[in-house]
Amino acid sequence: MNVESTINTILARRGYILKYEETPASSPEDMYELKVWVEDRNGIKYDYRSIYVRDTTNPKKKAFNLLIDQLIGSYYESIKKN
């Protein structure tokens, strides 16, 4: 199972759908952007964040790896607060 599928599965259990928009790098000096949000079953959009990656081989994979790292970090922070 790849990282994108894993994130989709986790969010689906909570009643959300992962949505994203990609902006490829226009040059080697430019950055790839992955703009991420979730939507509930009623189609209400909840912006999450944008991830910027400077990786020319597989920027989408690297961006999703960063996204799951951030989601896990947020989860641990919420556990510490409770």
CSV table of C-alpha atoms in Angstrom, one decimal:
chain,number,residue,atom,x,y,z
A,1,MET,CA,0.0,0.0,0.0
A,2,ASN,CA,1.5,3.4,-0.9
A,3,VAL,CA,1.5,6.5,1.3
A,4,GLU,CA,-1.4,8.2,-0.6
A,5,SER,CA,-3.6,5.2,-0.2
A,6,THR,CA,-2.7,4.9,3.5
A,7,ILE,CA,-3.7,8.6,4.1
A,8,ASN,CA,-6.9,8.1,2.2
A,9,THR,CA,-7.8,5.0,4.3
A,10,ILE,CA,-7.1,6.8,7.5
A,11,LEU,CA,-9.2,9.9,6.6
A,12,ALA,CA,-12.0,7.8,5.2
A,13,ARG,CA,-12.4,6.1,8.6
A,14,ARG,CA,-13.0,9.6,10.0
A,15,GLY,CA,-15.5,10.5,7.3
A,16,TYR,CA,-13.2,12.6,5.1
A,17,ILE,CA,-11.9,12.5,1.6
A,18,LEU,CA,-8.4,13.6,0.7
A,19,LYS,CA,-8.2,16.1,-2.1
A,20,TYR,CA,-5.2,17.8,-3.5
A,21,GLU,CA,-3.9,19.9,-6.4
A,22,GLU,CA,-0.4,19.6,-7.9
A,23,THR,CA,1.6,22.3,-9.4
A,24,PRO,CA,4.7,20.8,-11.1
A,25,ALA,CA,8.0,22.7,-11.0
A,26,SER,CA,8.3,24.8,-14.2
A,27,SER,CA,12.2,24.6,-14.0
A,28,PRO,CA,14.9,22.9,-12.0
A,29,GLU,CA,15.1,25.9,-9.8
A,30,ASP,CA,11.4,26.0,-9.1
A,31,MET,CA,9.5,23.9,-6.5
A,32,TYR,CA,6.8,21.3,-6.8
A,33,GLU,CA,3.7,22.3,-4.8
A,34,LEU,CA,1.1,19.9,-3.3
A,35,LYS,CA,-1.9,21.8,-2.0
A,36,VAL,CA,-3.9,19.5,0.4
A,37,TRP,CA,-7.3,19.7,1.8
A,38,VAL,CA,-10.0,17.3,3.0
A,39,GLU,CA,-13.7,17.3,2.3
A,40,ASP,CA,-16.5,15.8,4.4
A,41,ARG,CA,-19.4,13.8,3.0
A,42,ASN,CA,-21.3,17.0,2.5
A,43,GLY,CA,-18.6,18.4,0.3
A,44,ILE,CA,-17.5,21.0,2.8
A,45,LYS,CA,-13.8,21.8,2.2
A,46,TYR,CA,-11.3,22.1,5.0
A,47,ASP,CA,-7.9,23.5,3.9
A,48,TYR,CA,-5.0,21.8,5.4
A,49,ARG,CA,-1.7,23.0,4.0
A,50,SER,CA,0.6,23.3,1.0
A,51,ILE,CA,3.8,21.3,0.8
A,52,TYR,CA,6.7,22.5,-1.4
A,53,VAL,CA,9.3,20.0,-2.6
A,54,ARG,CA,12.5,20.5,-4.6
A,55,ASP,CA,12.9,16.9,-5.8
A,56,THR,CA,13.3,16.2,-9.5
A,57,THR,CA,13.0,12.4,-9.5
A,58,ASN,CA,9.6,11.9,-7.7
A,59,PRO,CA,8.3,15.1,-6.1
A,60,LYS,CA,4.8,13.7,-5.5
A,61,LYS,CA,6.0,10.7,-3.5
A,62,LYS,CA,8.3,12.9,-1.4
A,63,ALA,CA,5.5,15.4,-0.8
A,64,PHE,CA,3.1,12.6,0.4
A,65,ASN,CA,5.9,11.2,2.7
A,66,LEU,CA,6.2,14.7,4.2
A,67,LEU,CA,2.4,14.9,4.5
A,68,ILE,CA,2.2,11.6,6.5
A,69,ASP,CA,5.1,12.7,8.7
A,70,GLN,CA,3.2,15.9,9.5
A,71,LEU,CA,-0.1,14.1,10.1
A,72,ILE,CA,1.7,11.7,12.5
A,73,GLY,CA,3.4,14.6,14.2
A,74,SER,CA,0.1,16.3,14.7
A,75,TYR,CA,-1.5,13.1,16.1
A,76,TYR,CA,1.3,12.8,18.7
A,77,GLU,CA,1.0,16.4,19.7
A,78,SER,CA,-2.8,15.9,20.3
A,79,ILE,CA,-2.0,12.9,22.4
A,80,LYS,CA,0.4,14.9,24.6
A,81,LYS,CA,-2.1,17.6,25.2
A,82,ASN,CA,-4.8,15.1,26.4
